[in-house]
Coordinates of C-alpha atoms (C1' of nucleotides) in Angstrom, one line a residue:
Chain R
X12 CA 159.3 62.1 76.8
X13 CA 161.2 59.7 79.1
X14 CA 163.1 61.0 82.1
X15 CA 165.3 63.1 79.9
X16 CA 167.1 65.1 82.6
X17 CA 168.1 62.0 84.5
X18 CA 169.1 60.2 81.4
X19 CA 171.2 63.1 80.1
X20 CA 173.0 63.3 83.4
X21 CA 174.2 59.8 83.3
X22 CA 171.3 57.6 84.4
X23 CA 171.1 58.9 88.0
X24 CA 168.0 60.3 89.5
X25 CA 169.0 64.0 89.8
X26 CA 165.6 65.4 90.6
X27 CA 167.0 66.8 93.8
X28 CA 169.1 69.1 91.7
X29 CA 166.3 71.0 90.0
X30 CA 166.2 74.7 90.4
X31 CA 163.0 74.4 92.4
X32 CA 164.6 72.0 94.9
X33 CA 167.6 74.2 95.1
X34 CA 165.5 77.2 95.9
X35 CA 163.7 75.3 98.6
X36 CA 167.0 74.5 100.1
X37 CA 168.1 78.2 99.9
X38 CA 164.9 79.4 101.6
X39 CA 165.1 76.6 104.2
X40 CA 168.6 77.7 105.0
X41 CA 167.5 81.3 105.5
X42 CA 164.6 80.4 107.8
X43 CA 166.6 77.8 109.7
X44 CA 169.4 80.3 110.4
X45 CA 166.9 82.7 111.8
X46 CA 165.8 80.0 114.2
X47 CA 169.4 79.0 114.9
X48 CA 170.2 82.5 116.1
X49 CA 166.9 83.4 117.8
X50 CA 167.5 81.9 121.3
X51 CA 171.1 83.3 121.7
X52 CA 170.0 86.7 120.4
X53 CA 167.4 86.9 123.2
X54 CA 169.9 86.0 125.9
X55 CA 172.5 88.3 124.5
X56 CA 170.0 91.2 124.4
X57 CA 169.3 90.7 128.1
X58 CA 173.0 91.1 128.8
X59 CA 173.5 94.0 126.4
X60 CA 175.5 92.1 123.9
X61 CA 175.2 91.1 120.2
X62 CA 176.1 88.2 118.0
X63 CA 179.6 89.5 117.6
X64 CA 180.1 88.9 121.3
X65 CA 178.6 85.5 121.1
X66 CA 181.0 84.5 118.4
X67 CA 184.0 85.7 120.3
X68 CA 182.9 84.0 123.5
X69 CA 182.2 80.8 121.6
X70 CA 185.6 80.5 119.9
X71 CA 187.6 81.6 122.9
X72 CA 185.9 78.9 124.9
X73 CA 186.5 76.5 122.1
X74 CA 190.2 77.2 122.0
X75 CA 191.3 78.7 125.3
X76 CA 194.5 80.7 125.1
X77 CA 193.9 81.4 121.4
X78 CA 195.6 84.6 120.1
X79 CA 193.8 87.6 118.7
X80 CA 195.2 86.9 115.2
X81 CA 194.0 83.4 115.4
X82 CA 190.5 84.6 116.4
X83 CA 190.6 87.1 113.6
X84 CA 191.2 84.5 111.0
X85 CA 188.4 82.2 112.3
X86 CA 185.9 85.0 112.5
X87 CA 186.9 86.7 109.2
X88 CA 186.4 90.3 110.5
X89 CA 188.8 93.2 110.9
X90 CA 190.8 93.7 114.0
X91 CA 189.0 96.9 114.6
X92 CA 185.7 95.1 114.7
X93 CA 186.9 92.3 116.9
X94 CA 188.8 94.7 119.2
X95 CA 185.7 96.7 119.9
X96 CA 183.9 93.5 121.0
X97 CA 186.9 92.1 122.9
X98 CA 187.4 95.4 124.8
X99 CA 183.9 95.4 126.2
X100 CA 184.2 91.7 127.1
X101 CA 187.5 92.3 128.9
X102 CA 186.1 95.5 130.6
X103 CA 183.1 93.5 131.7
X104 CA 185.3 90.8 133.2
X105 CA 184.1 88.0 130.9
X106 CA 187.4 87.6 129.0
X107 CA 191.0 87.7 130.2
X108 CA 193.8 88.8 128.0
X109 CA 197.3 87.4 128.9
X110 CA 200.5 88.6 127.4
X111 CA 202.3 85.7 125.6
X112 CA 205.2 83.9 127.3
X113 CA 207.2 83.0 124.3
X114 CA 206.1 85.9 122.1
X115 CA 205.2 88.9 124.2
X116 CA 203.5 90.7 121.3
X117 CA 200.7 88.1 121.4
X118 CA 197.7 88.2 123.7
X119 CA 196.2 84.9 124.7
X120 CA 192.5 85.0 125.4
X121 CA 190.6 83.1 128.1
X122 CA 187.1 83.1 129.5
X123 CA 186.8 84.1 133.1
X124 CA 184.4 82.2 135.4
X125 CA 181.7 84.8 134.5
X126 CA 182.6 84.3 130.8
X127 CA 182.1 80.6 131.1
X128 CA 178.8 81.1 132.8
X129 CA 177.5 83.2 129.9
X130 CA 178.9 80.8 127.4
X131 CA 177.2 77.9 129.0
X132 CA 173.9 79.8 129.0
X133 CA 174.2 80.6 125.3
X134 CA 175.4 77.2 124.2
X135 CA 172.8 75.4 126.2
X136 CA 170.1 77.4 124.5
X137 CA 171.6 76.7 121.1
X138 CA 172.3 73.1 121.8
X139 CA 168.7 72.7 123.1
X140 CA 167.3 73.8 119.7
X141 CA 169.8 71.7 117.9
X142 CA 169.0 68.7 120.0
X143 CA 165.3 69.0 119.4
X144 CA 165.9 69.3 115.6
X145 CA 168.3 66.3 115.6
X146 CA 165.9 64.2 117.6
X147 CA 163.0 65.1 115.4
X148 CA 165.0 64.4 112.2
X149 CA 166.9 61.3 113.3
X150 CA 170.5 60.1 113.0
X151 CA 170.4 59.5 109.2
X152 CA 169.1 63.0 108.5
X153 CA 171.7 64.5 110.8
X154 CA 174.5 62.8 108.9
X155 CA 173.1 64.2 105.7
X156 CA 172.7 67.6 107.2
X157 CA 176.3 67.7 108.3
X158 CA 177.5 66.5 104.9
X159 CA 175.6 69.2 103.0
X160 CA 176.7 71.9 105.4
X161 CA 180.4 71.0 105.0
X162 CA 180.0 70.9 101.2
X163 CA 178.5 74.4 101.3
X164 CA 181.5 76.0 103.1
X165 CA 184.2 78.0 101.3
X166 CA 187.4 76.0 101.0
X167 CA 189.2 78.1 103.6
X168 CA 186.3 78.0 106.0
X169 CA 186.2 74.2 105.6
X170 CA 189.8 74.1 106.6
X171 CA 189.1 76.3 109.7
X172 CA 186.3 74.0 110.5
X173 CA 188.4 70.9 110.2
X174 CA 191.2 72.5 112.2
X175 CA 188.7 73.0 115.1
X176 CA 187.8 69.4 114.8
X177 CA 191.4 68.2 115.2
X178 CA 192.3 70.5 118.0
X179 CA 189.1 70.0 119.9
X180 CA 187.8 66.9 121.7
Chain K
X10 CA 181.2 50.4 131.3
X11 CA 178.8 49.3 128.6
X12 CA 177.1 51.8 126.4
X13 CA 175.4 53.5 129.3
X14 CA 174.1 56.6 127.5
X15 CA 172.5 54.6 124.8
X16 CA 171.0 52.1 127.2
X17 CA 169.7 54.8 129.6
X18 CA 168.0 56.5 126.6
X19 CA 166.0 53.5 125.8
X20 CA 168.2 51.2 123.8
X21 CA 168.6 53.5 120.8
X22 CA 171.9 54.7 119.5
X23 CA 171.8 58.4 120.5
X24 CA 175.4 59.2 120.0
X25 CA 174.4 61.8 117.5
X26 CA 172.8 63.8 120.4
X27 CA 176.0 64.2 122.4
X28 CA 177.0 67.7 123.3
X29 CA 180.1 67.4 121.1
X30 CA 178.0 66.3 118.1
X31 CA 175.6 69.2 118.7
X32 CA 178.5 71.7 118.9
X33 CA 179.9 70.4 115.7
X34 CA 176.5 70.9 114.1
X35 CA 176.3 74.5 115.5
X36 CA 179.8 75.4 114.2
X37 CA 179.0 73.7 110.8
X38 CA 175.8 75.8 110.6
X39 CA 177.8 79.0 111.3
X40 CA 180.6 78.3 108.7
X41 CA 178.1 77.0 106.1
X42 CA 176.0 80.1 106.4
X43 CA 179.0 82.2 105.7
X44 CA 179.6 80.2 102.5
X45 CA 175.9 80.5 101.7
X46 CA 175.9 84.3 101.7
X47 CA 179.4 84.8 100.3
X48 CA 178.6 84.8 96.6
X49 CA 175.5 87.0 96.7
X50 CA 177.3 89.4 99.0
X51 CA 180.1 89.9 96.4
X52 CA 177.5 90.6 93.7
X53 CA 175.5 92.9 95.8
X54 CA 178.6 94.9 96.8
X55 CA 179.3 95.5 93.1
X56 CA 175.8 97.0 92.7
X57 CA 176.0 98.9 96.0
X58 CA 173.4 96.9 97.8
X59 CA 173.4 94.7 100.9
X60 CA 171.7 91.5 102.1
X61 CA 168.5 93.4 103.0
X62 CA 168.1 94.3 99.3
X63 CA 168.7 90.7 98.3
X64 CA 166.0 89.4 100.7
X65 CA 163.5 91.9 99.4
X66 CA 164.3 91.1 95.8
X67 CA 164.1 87.4 96.4
X68 CA 160.7 87.3 98.1
X69 CA 159.2 89.8 95.6
X70 CA 160.3 87.6 92.8
X71 CA 159.0 84.6 94.7
X72 CA 155.5 86.1 95.1
X73 CA 155.0 88.9 92.6
X74 CA 152.4 91.4 93.6
X75 CA 152.9 90.7 97.3
X76 CA 152.0 93.5 99.6
X77 CA 154.4 95.4 101.9
X78 CA 152.7 94.0 104.9
X79 CA 153.1 90.4 103.6
X80 CA 156.7 91.0 102.9
X81 CA 157.2 92.5 106.4
X82 CA 155.8 89.3 108.0
X83 CA 158.0 87.1 105.9
X84 CA 161.2 89.1 106.6
X85 CA 160.4 89.9 110.2
X86 CA 161.8 93.4 110.2
X87 CA 160.2 96.8 110.9
X88 CA 158.4 98.7 108.1
X89 CA 161.0 101.5 108.5
X90 CA 163.8 99.1 107.8
X91 CA 162.1 97.5 104.9
X92 CA 160.9 100.9 103.6
X93 CA 164.4 102.2 103.3
X94 CA 165.4 99.3 101.2
X95 CA 162.3 99.3 99.1
X96 CA 162.7 103.0 98.4
X97 CA 166.1 102.6 97.0
X98 CA 165.1 99.6 94.9
X99 CA 162.1 101.6 93.5
X100 CA 164.2 104.7 92.9
X101 CA 166.8 102.5 91.1
X102 CA 164.1 101.0 88.9
X103 CA 164.4 97.4 90.1
X104 CA 161.0 97.2 91.9
X105 CA 157.7 98.6 90.9
X106 CA 155.1 99.5 93.5
X107 CA 151.5 99.5 92.3
X108 CA 148.6 100.8 94.3
X109 CA 146.1 98.0 95.1
X110 CA 142.9 97.7 93.0
X111 CA 140.6 96.4 95.7
X112 CA 142.3 98.1 98.6
X113 CA 144.0 101.2 97.5
X114 CA 146.0 101.5 100.7
X115 CA 148.0 98.4 99.8
X116 CA 151.0 98.5 97.6
X117 CA 151.7 95.5 95.4
X118 CA 155.3 94.9 94.6
X119 CA 156.8 93.6 91.4
X120 CA 160.3 93.3 90.0
X121 CA 161.0 95.2 86.8
X122 CA 163.0 93.7 84.0
X123 CA 166.1 95.1 85.6
X124 CA 165.1 93.7 89.0
X125 CA 164.6 90.3 87.5
X126 CA 168.0 90.5 85.9
X127 CA 169.7 91.1 89.3
X128 CA 167.5 88.5 90.9
X129 CA 168.7 86.0 88.3
X130 CA 172.3 86.9 88.8
X131 CA 172.0 86.5 92.6
X132 CA 170.0 83.3 92.6
X133 CA 172.2 81.7 90.0
X134 CA 175.2 82.3 92.2
X135 CA 173.4 80.9 95.2
X136 CA 171.9 78.0 93.4
X137 CA 175.4 77.2 91.9
X138 CA 176.8 76.8 95.3
X139 CA 173.8 74.8 96.5
X140 CA 173.9 72.6 93.5
X141 CA 177.6 71.8 94.0
X142 CA 177.0 71.0 97.7
X143 CA 174.0 68.9 96.9
X144 CA 175.8 67.0 94.2
X145 CA 178.8 66.4 96.5
X146 CA 176.6 65.1 99.3
X147 CA 174.1 63.1 97.3
X148 CA 170.3 62.8 97.4
X149 CA 170.0 61.0 100.7
X150 CA 172.1 63.6 102.5
X151 CA 170.0 66.4 100.9
X152 CA 166.8 64.9 102.3
X153 CA 168.3 64.8 105.7
X154 CA 169.6 68.3 105.3
X155 CA 166.2 69.6 104.5
X156 CA 164.6 67.7 107.4
X157 CA 167.0 69.1 110.0
X158 CA 166.7 72.6 108.7
X159 CA 162.9 72.5 108.9
X160 CA 163.0 71.1 112.4
X161 CA 165.3 74.0 113.4
X162 CA 162.9 76.7 112.4
X163 CA 160.7 78.6 114.8
X164 CA 157.1 77.5 114.6
X165 CA 155.9 80.7 112.9
X166 CA 158.8 80.6 110.4
X167 CA 158.0 77.1 109.6
X168 CA 154.5 78.1 108.7
X169 CA 155.9 80.9 106.5
X170 CA 158.1 78.4 104.8
X171 CA 155.3 76.0 104.3
X172 CA 153.0 78.7 103.0
X173 CA 155.7 79.6 100.4
X174 CA 155.7 76.0 99.3
X175 CA 152.0 75.9 98.8
X176 CA 151.7 79.1 96.9
X177 CA 154.8 78.5 94.8
X178 CA 155.2 76.1 91.9
Chain D
dA9 C1' 220.0 98.5 112.8
dT10 C1' 216.2 97.8 110.2
dT11 C1' 212.1 95.6 108.9
dT12 C1' 208.2 92.9 109.9
dT13 C1' 204.6 91.3 112.8
dA14 C1' 201.0 91.4 116.5
dT15 C1' 198.2 94.3 118.7
dG16 C1' 195.7 98.3 119.9
dT17 C1' 193.5 102.7 119.0
dC18 C1' 191.3 106.9 117.0
dA19 C1' 188.3 108.7 113.5
dG20 C1' 184.9 108.2 110.2
dC21 C1' 181.8 105.8 107.1
dC22 C1' 178.0 102.4 105.7
dT23 C1' 174.2 99.0 106.2
dT24 C1' 170.6 97.5 108.6
dG25 C1' 168.3 96.9 112.5
dT26 C1' 165.5 99.5 116.3
dT27 C1' 161.8 103.0 118.7
dG28 C1' 158.7 106.8 118.6
dA29 C1' 155.9 110.3 116.6
dC30 C1' 153.1 111.8 113.0
dT31 C1' 150.5 112.0 108.4
dT32 C1' 147.7 110.4 104.6
dT33 C1' 144.7 107.3 102.7
dC34 C1' 140.9 104.7 102.8
dC35 C1' 138.0 100.6 104.2
dA36 C1' 134.3 99.3 107.1
dA37 C1' 131.3 99.5 111.1
dG38 C1' 128.2 102.2 113.5
Chain T
dC9 C1' 127.7 110.0 106.8
dT10 C1' 130.8 110.0 110.3
dT11 C1' 134.4 108.0 112.6
dG12 C1' 137.6 104.3 114.2
dG13 C1' 141.3 101.9 112.9
dA14 C1' 144.3 99.5 109.5
dA15 C1' 147.8 100.1 105.8
dA16 C1' 151.3 102.6 104.2
dG17 C1' 154.7 106.2 104.3
dT18 C1' 157.9 109.6 106.4
dC19 C1' 161.1 112.0 109.7
dA20 C1' 164.3 111.7 113.4
dA21 C1' 167.4 109.6 116.3
dC22 C1' 170.0 105.8 117.8
dA23 C1' 172.8 101.3 118.1
dA24 C1' 175.4 97.3 116.6
dG25 C1' 178.7 95.8 113.9
dG26 C1' 180.8 95.7 109.6
dC27 C1' 184.4 98.5 106.9
dT28 C1' 188.8 101.7 105.6
dG29 C1' 192.8 104.5 106.7
dA30 C1' 196.2 106.2 109.7
dC31 C1' 199.1 105.8 113.4
dA32 C1' 201.5 103.9 117.8
dT33 C1' 204.0 100.5 120.3
dA34 C1' 206.5 96.6 121.5
dA35 C1' 208.9 92.7 120.2
dA36 C1' 210.5 89.4 117.1
dA37 C1' 213.1 88.4 113.0
dT38 C1' 216.5 89.5 109.6

DNA sequence: ATTTTATGTCAGCCTTGTTGACTTTCCAAG
DNA sequence: CTTGGAAAGTCAACAAGGCTGACATAAAAT
């Protein structure tokens, strides 16, 4: 009746891998994500937009001049879905679509001044919550948080994530 | 040109609170959540269900005999939305709805054997990913992960989460 | 010259959220 | 005992945002 699980697993303390701990993590992820999206959702609703618009705005701001295809692969949706969103953002003057210089089939996407304003409003809200959570948890917890999140991504999403890291500041 | 930010903030190393770090956290949360839902989504699609069905099944299994109202407050959707999902689950024989003994207006919800089977399939997939991520990141990272997630929740969701903890095993 | 690629568009479908209106059941307070 | 209100269910209508399939256009690549 000694610590059988731990012993069988090679002497390490693997209590954090019990089904109950895993379930707690799953539920925490669910509730936290709701918090994560709550503030932007409220702002978006005021402007008549949804999360899809937020994602487009975010990644266009993240990589100005990105092509539609590039955005599609980051977001993992169909071009019809993305196009519906992009069309309204362009019509509303938040996004500008420029025909490519080298390859004229491509459209390069940029935020307009108005687009950047909305992006700032959204990202400030989201960063505010993140900052509060980070501050409450402390630097060591934040490092762990980031590690687990990265390990939870699909391989291809992890690559997308890493690519954003390289390109960006 | 010394560490001005840190000094201004009271001598602590607050580099983890820079806007860039916060943005990395935000993007990590987005990509990780996609990984988090990917496996269940595939299983659900095979059965002709969506995420809403998963959530209902999960929390009914979590608290068997829960009332519809209770489930509504956990999930934060309208009764019309939940009802549509519950109806199909009941019709398909995955959920049983029993009229309350004390209060006959209430419906108490239970998974049937078939419901438990699907729940097991879904939660095993999700736990599998979680377990891999936890194992890769290690116990210290997991503790930090959980801390940040909890700090990110809305106050009322945090209460819901805590209540699940108390009630559960 | 032909094929492939990048993009856009139309039409239609599904899930899952919403609001509003209305009914039935039934507990509990007057 | 009557009545107010809570719990639950139902119908209808709508919107966002996914999806597929089909088709058009322009430009690059072969």
